Short mmCIF file of C-alpha atoms in Angstrom, two decimals:
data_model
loop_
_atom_site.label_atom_id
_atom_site.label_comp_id
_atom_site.label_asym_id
_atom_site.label_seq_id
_atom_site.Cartn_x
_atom_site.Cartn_y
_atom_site.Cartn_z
CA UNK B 1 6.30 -42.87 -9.90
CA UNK B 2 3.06 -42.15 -11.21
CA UNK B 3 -0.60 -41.78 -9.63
CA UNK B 4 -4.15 -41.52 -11.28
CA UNK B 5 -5.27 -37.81 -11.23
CA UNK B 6 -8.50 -36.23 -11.44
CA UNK B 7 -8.20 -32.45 -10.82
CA UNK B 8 -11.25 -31.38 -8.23
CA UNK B 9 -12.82 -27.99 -9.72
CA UNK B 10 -10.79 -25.34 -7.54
CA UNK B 11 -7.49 -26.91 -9.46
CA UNK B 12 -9.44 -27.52 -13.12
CA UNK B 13 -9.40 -23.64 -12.91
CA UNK B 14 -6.30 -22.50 -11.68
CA UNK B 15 -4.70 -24.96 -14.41
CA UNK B 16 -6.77 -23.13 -17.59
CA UNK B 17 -5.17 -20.20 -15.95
CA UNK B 18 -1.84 -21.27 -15.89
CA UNK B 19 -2.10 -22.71 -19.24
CA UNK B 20 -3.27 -19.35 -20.99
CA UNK B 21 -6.83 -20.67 -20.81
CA UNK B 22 -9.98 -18.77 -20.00
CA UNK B 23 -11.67 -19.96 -16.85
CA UNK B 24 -14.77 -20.20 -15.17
CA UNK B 25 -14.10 -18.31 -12.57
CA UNK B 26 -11.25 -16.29 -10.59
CA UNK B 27 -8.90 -19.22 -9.00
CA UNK B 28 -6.92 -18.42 -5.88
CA UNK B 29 -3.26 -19.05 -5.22
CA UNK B 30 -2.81 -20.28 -1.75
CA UNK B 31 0.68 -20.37 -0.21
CA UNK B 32 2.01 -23.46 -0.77
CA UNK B 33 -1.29 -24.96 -0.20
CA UNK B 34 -1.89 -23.05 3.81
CA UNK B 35 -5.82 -24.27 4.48
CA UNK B 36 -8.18 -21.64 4.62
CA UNK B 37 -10.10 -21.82 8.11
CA UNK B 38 -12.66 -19.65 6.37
CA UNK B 39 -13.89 -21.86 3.05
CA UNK B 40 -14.79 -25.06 2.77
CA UNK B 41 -12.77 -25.79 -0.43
CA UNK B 42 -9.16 -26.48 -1.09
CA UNK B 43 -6.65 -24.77 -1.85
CA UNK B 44 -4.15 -25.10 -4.54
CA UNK B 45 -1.05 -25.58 -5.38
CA UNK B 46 -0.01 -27.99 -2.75
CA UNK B 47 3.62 -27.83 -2.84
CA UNK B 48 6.10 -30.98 -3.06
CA UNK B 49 9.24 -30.88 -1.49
CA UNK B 50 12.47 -33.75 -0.12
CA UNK B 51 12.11 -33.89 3.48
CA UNK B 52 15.30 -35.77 2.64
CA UNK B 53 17.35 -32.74 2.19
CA UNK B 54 19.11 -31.19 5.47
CA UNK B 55 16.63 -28.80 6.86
CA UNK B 56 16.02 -26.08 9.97
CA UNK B 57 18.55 -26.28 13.36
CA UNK B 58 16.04 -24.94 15.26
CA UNK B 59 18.13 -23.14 18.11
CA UNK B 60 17.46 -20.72 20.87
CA UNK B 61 14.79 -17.52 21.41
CA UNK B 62 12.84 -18.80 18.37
CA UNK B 63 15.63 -18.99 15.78
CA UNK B 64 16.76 -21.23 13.42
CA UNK B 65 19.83 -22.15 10.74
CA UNK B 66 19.28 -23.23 7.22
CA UNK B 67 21.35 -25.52 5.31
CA UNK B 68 23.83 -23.03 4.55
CA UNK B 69 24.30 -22.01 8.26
CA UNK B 70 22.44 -18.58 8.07
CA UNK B 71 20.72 -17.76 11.49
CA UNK B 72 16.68 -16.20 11.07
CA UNK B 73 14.57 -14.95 13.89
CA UNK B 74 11.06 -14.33 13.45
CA UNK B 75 9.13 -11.17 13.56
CA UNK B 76 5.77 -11.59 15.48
CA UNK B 77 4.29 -7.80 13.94
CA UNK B 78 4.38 -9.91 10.49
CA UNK B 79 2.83 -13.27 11.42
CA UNK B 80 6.25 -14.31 12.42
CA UNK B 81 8.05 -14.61 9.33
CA UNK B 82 11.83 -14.81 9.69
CA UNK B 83 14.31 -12.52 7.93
CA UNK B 84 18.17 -13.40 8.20
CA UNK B 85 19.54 -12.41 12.05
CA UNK B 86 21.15 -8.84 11.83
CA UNK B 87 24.28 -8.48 11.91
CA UNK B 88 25.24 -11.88 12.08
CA UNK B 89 26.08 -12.32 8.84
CA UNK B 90 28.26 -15.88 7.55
CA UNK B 91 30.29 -14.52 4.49
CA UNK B 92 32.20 -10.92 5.01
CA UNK B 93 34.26 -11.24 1.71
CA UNK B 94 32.97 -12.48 -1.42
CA UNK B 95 36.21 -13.57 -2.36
CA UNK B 96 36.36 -15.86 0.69
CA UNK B 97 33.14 -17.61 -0.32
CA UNK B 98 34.75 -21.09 -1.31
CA UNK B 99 36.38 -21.22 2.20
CA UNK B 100 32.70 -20.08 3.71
CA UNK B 101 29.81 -21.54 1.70
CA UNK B 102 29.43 -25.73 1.82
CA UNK B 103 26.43 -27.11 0.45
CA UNK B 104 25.02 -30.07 2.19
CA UNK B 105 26.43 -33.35 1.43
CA UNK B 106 23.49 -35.08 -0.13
CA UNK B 107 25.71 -38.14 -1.61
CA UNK B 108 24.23 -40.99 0.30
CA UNK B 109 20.32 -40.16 -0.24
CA UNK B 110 18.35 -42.89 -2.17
CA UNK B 111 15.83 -40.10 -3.81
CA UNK B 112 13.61 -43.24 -5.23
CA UNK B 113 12.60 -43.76 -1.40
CA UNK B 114 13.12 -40.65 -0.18
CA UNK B 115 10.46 -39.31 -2.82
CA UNK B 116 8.13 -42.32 -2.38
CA UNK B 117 8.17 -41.98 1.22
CA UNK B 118 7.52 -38.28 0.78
CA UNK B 119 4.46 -38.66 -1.78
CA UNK B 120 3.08 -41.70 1.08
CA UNK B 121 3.54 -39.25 3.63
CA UNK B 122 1.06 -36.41 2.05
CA UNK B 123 -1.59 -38.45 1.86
CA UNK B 124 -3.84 -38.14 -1.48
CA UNK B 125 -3.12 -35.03 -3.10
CA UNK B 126 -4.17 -36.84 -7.11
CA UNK B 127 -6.98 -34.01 -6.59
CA UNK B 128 -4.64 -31.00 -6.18
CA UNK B 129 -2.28 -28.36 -8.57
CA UNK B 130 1.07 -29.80 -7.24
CA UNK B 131 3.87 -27.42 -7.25
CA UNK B 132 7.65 -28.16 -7.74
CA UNK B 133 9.28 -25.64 -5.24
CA UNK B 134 12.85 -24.64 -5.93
CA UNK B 135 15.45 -22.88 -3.57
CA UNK B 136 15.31 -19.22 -2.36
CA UNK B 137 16.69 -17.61 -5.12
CA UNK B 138 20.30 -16.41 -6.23
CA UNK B 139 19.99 -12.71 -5.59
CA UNK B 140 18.57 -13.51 -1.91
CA UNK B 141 20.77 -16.15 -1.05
CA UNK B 142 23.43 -13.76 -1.65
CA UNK B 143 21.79 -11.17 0.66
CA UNK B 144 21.46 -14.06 3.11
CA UNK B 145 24.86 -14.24 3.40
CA UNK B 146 26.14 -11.23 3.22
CA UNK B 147 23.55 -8.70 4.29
CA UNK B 148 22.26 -5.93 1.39
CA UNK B 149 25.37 -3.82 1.62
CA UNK B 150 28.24 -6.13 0.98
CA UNK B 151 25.93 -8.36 -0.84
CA UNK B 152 25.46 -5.34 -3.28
CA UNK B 153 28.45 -3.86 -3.38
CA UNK B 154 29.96 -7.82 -4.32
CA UNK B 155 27.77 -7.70 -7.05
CA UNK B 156 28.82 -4.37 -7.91
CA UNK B 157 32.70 -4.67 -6.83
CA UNK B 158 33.49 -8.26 -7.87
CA UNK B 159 30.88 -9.97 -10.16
CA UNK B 160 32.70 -13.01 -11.42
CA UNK B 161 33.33 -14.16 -8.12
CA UNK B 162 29.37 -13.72 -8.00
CA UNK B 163 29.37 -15.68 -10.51
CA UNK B 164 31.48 -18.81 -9.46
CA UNK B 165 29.21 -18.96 -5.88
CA UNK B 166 25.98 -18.63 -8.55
CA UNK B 167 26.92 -21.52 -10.58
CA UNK B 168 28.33 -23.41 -7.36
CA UNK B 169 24.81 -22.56 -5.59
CA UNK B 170 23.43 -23.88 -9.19
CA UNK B 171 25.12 -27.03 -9.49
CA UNK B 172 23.82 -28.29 -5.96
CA UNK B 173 20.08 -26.80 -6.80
CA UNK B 174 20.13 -28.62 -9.79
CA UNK B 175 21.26 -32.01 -8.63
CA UNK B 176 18.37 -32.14 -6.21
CA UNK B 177 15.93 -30.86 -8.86
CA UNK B 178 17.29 -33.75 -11.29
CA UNK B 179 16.53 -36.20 -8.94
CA UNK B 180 12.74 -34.97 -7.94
CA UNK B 181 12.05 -34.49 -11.47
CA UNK B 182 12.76 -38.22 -12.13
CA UNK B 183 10.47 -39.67 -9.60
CA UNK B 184 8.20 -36.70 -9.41
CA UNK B 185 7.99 -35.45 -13.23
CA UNK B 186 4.79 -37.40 -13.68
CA UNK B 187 2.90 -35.57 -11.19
CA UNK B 188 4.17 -32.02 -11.12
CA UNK B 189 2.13 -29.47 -12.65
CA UNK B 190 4.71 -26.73 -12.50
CA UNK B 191 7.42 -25.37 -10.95
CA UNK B 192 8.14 -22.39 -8.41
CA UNK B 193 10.99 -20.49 -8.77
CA UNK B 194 11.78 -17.34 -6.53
CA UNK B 195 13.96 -14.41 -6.00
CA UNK B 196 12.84 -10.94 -4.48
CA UNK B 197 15.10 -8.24 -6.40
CA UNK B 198 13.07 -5.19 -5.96
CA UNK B 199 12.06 -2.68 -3.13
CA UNK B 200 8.30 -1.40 -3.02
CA UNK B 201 9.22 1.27 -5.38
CA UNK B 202 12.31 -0.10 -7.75
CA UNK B 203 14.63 -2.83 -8.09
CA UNK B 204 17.89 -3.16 -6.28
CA UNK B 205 19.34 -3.76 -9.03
CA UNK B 206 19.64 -2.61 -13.03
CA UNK B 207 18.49 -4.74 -15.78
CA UNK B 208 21.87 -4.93 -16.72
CA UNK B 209 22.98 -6.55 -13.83
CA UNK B 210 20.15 -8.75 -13.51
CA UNK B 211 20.42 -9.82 -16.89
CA UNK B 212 24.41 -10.94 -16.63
CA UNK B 213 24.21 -11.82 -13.04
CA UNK B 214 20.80 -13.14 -11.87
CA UNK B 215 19.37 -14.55 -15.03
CA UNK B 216 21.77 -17.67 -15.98
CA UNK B 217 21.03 -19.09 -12.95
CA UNK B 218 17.51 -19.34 -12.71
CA UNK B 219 17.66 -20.51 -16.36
CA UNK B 220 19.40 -23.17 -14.74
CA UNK B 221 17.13 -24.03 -12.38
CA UNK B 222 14.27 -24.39 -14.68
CA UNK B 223 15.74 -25.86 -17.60
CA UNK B 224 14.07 -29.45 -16.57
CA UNK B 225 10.71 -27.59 -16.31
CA UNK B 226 11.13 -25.66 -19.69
CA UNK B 227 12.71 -29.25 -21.28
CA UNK B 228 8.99 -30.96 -20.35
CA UNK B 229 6.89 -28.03 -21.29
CA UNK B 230 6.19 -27.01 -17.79
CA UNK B 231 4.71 -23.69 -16.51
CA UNK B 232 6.98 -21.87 -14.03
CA UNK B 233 6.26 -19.07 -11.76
CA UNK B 234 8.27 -16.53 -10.88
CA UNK B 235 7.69 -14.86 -7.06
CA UNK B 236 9.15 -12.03 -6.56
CA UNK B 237 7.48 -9.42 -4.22
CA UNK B 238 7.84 -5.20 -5.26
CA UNK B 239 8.18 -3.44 -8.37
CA UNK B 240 10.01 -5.58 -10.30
CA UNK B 241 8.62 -5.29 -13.75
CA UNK B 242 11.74 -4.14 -15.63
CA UNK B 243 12.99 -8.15 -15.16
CA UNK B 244 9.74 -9.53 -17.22
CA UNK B 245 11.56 -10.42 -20.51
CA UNK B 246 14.72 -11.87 -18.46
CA UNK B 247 11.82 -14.39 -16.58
CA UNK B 248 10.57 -15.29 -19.83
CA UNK B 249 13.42 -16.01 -21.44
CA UNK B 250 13.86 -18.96 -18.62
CA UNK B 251 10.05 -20.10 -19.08
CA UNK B 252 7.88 -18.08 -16.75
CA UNK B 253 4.02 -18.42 -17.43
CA UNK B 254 3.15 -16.60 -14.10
CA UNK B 255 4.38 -14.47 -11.26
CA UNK B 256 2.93 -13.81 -7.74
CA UNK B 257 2.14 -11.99 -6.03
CA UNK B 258 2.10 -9.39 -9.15
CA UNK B 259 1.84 -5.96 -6.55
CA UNK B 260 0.11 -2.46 -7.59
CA UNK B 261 3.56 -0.55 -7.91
CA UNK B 262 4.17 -2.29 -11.34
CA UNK B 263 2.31 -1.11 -14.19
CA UNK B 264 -0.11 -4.05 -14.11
CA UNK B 265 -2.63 -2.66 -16.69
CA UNK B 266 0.01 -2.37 -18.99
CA UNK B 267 1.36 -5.65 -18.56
CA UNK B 268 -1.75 -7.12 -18.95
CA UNK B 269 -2.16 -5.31 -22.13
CA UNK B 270 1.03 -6.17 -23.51
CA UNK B 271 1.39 -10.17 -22.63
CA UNK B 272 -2.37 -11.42 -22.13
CA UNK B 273 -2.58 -14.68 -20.83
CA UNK B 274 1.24 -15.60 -21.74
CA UNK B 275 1.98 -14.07 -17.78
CA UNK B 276 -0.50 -14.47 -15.51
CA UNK B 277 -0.70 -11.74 -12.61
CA UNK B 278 -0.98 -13.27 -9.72
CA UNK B 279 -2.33 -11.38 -6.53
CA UNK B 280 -2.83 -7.67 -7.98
CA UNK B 281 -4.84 -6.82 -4.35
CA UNK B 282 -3.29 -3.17 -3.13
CA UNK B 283 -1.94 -4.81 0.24
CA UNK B 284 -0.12 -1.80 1.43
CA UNK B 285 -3.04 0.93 0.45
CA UNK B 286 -6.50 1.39 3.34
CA UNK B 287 -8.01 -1.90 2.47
CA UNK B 288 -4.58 -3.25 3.77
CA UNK B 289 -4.25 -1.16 7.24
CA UNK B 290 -5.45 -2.74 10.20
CA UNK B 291 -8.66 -0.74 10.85
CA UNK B 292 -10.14 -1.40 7.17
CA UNK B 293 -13.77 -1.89 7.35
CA UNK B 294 -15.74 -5.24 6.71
CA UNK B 295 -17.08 -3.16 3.66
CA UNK B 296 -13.78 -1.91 1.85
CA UNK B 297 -12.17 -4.76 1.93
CA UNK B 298 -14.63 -6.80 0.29
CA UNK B 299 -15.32 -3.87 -2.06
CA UNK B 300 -11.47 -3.98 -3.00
CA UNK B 301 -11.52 -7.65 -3.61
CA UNK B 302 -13.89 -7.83 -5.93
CA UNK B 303 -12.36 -4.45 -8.10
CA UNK B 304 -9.30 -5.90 -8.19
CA UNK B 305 -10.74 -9.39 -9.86
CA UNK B 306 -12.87 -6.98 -11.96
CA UNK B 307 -10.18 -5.06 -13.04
CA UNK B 308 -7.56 -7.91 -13.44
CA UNK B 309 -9.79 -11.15 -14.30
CA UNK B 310 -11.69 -10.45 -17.49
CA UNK B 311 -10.70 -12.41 -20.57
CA UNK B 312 -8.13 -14.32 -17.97
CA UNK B 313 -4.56 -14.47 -17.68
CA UNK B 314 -5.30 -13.73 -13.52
CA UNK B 315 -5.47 -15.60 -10.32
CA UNK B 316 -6.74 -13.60 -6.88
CA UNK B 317 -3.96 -13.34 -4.08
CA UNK B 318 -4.46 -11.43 -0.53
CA UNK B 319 -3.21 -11.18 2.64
CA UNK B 320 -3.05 -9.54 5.59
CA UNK B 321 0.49 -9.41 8.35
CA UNK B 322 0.01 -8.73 11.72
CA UNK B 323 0.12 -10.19 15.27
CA UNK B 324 -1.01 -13.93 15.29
CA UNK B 325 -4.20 -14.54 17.23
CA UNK B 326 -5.27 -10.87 16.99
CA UNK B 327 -9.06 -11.00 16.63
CA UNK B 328 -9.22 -8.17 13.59
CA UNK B 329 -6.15 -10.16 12.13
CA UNK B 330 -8.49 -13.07 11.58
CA UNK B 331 -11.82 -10.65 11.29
CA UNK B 332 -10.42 -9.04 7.69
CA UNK B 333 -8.61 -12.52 6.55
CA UNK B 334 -12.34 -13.71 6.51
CA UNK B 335 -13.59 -10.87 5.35
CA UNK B 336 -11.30 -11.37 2.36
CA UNK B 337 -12.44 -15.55 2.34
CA UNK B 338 -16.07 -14.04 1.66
CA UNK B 339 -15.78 -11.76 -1.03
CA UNK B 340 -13.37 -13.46 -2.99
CA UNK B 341 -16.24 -16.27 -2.67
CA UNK B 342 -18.82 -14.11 -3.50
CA UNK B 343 -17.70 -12.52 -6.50
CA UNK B 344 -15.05 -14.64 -8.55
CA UNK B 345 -17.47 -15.81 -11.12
CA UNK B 346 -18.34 -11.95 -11.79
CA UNK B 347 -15.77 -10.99 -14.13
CA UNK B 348 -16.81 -14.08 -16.85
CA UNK B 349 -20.72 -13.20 -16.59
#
């Protein structure tokens, strides 16, 4: 399945990026391709995903169940993204798991439809960075399922049982990946991968553990991507940086959105353009609070390209979380549109 591609200029640069290359300009990641009321041009990656594959039960009060049968409701003071239901947790033993956790039975899907049918149905994207999105993780899944305490003390209390739900959680990723990759492989420009191990101010776990517990799996998961030479980035939110050389070893060019409690000038130092920081905006410091000025945030925006974009190896990343439809809500997201407009090409005159 193949289609003739011509990369419009917004992608052209956020593919030198990801390739180690220096742009033009500053690209922008966009989530998963969300269109920017604000600008006039588009936004890349535009992600690529089976609508065959079992997806939300939407259910009462806003909620909804995943595949796996893990209940969300969504939080309106953060733009009404879900987090897992509290206390209502699926899996109570880790030892139990088998008897818990099904995956989906996915047997009876022809994917050579199902993906053509998908590509038809997104209209002409030949223009765009496509992404390759893969599941939500190992480490999170687990949390999913268990909530943080039991989830961490099963990884602490029982790991090779972690283990045999990792590589059962694995086998099913990877049999949908296979199948995407074969009608899809073409087109892809990289993959997503995903996994948010880390507080604001450490990791919830040690290097140790994420090395024997965390790391086999994702290598897994991108093994198809790394087997065709293609880029994968890592998301993973807080400061995560001691896991850098376990997401290389699996083939990650890139991680969003790269956040101000990691030693970001260092890491830039020390890797280049071989990991490209992603984001880099201080969301959590004034420019991020919900009375920032017109002035600082646009001021912040273009330091952090400044600081972050010279000789490459950086895309610009920013947002703001807050009650949907509030005025300032939408007053500093455009502020942010503007100056990341306004000054992108600054750091390569």
């Amino acid at each position: 399945m193949s289609t003739t591609r011509k990369l419009n200029a917004e992608a052209e640069q956020f593919m030198k990026v990801l390739k180690g290359e220096v742009p033009d300009f500053v690209p922008k990641w966009t989530n998963m391709g969300v269109v920017n009321p604000y600008s006039d041009k588009p936004a890349n990656p535009v992600g690529l995903g089976s609508s065959a594959l079992p997806g939300r039960t939407v259910l009462a009060d806003g909620k909804f169940m995943d595949m796996w049968g893990v209940t969300y409701v969504g939080v309106d003071s953060i733009s009404g993204n879900a987090l897992p239901e509290p206390n209502n947790f699926i899996l109570d033993d880790i030892t139990k798991w088998r008897d818990v956790i099904k995956a989906p039975d996915i047997s009876n899907i022809d994917w050579e439809i199902a993906c053509k049918k998908d590509l038809e149905a997104r209209g002409d994207i030949s223009e765009s960075v496509i992404q390759l999105g893969n599941p939500n993780g190992f480490f999170m899944t687990l949390m999913n399922f268990m909530g943080f305490d039991q989830g961490l003390m099963a990884m602490y209390e029982e790991p090779e049982e972690v283990k045999a739900l990792f590589d059962y959680l694995a086998d099913f990723y990877c049999s949908i990946s296979d199948q995407l990759m074969k009608y899809w492989g073409d087109i892809v420009d990289f993959v997503g991968v995903g996994d948010d191990t880390a507080t604001e101010d450490n990791p919830f776990i040690s290097p140790e553990m994420h090395h024997e517990l965390i790391r086999p799996y994702h290598a897994r998961v991108t093994k198809a991507a790394m087997d065709r030479g293609m880029p994968v980035m890592m998301h993973c939110c807080g400061r995560c940086e001691d896991f850098i050389e376990d997401w290389i070893s699996y083939g990650v060019t890139a991680w969003n959105p790269a956040q101000l409690k990691n030693d970001l000038d260092g890491i830039k130092a020390k890797y280049g353009n071989s990991l490209v920081l992603t984001g880099c905006w201080d969301s959590t410091g004034p420019a991020g609070w919900p009375d920032a000025t017109e002035e600082l945030i646009k001021e912040t925006v273009r330091a952090t390209m400044n600081r972050f974009g010279k000789g490459g190896g950086h895309m610009f990343f920013g947002s703001f979380y807050g009650f949907e439809g509030d005025p300032q809500l939408e007053n500093r997201r455009r502020w942010m549109s503007e100056a990341y407009e306004a000054y992108r090409e600054e750091p390569y005159k």
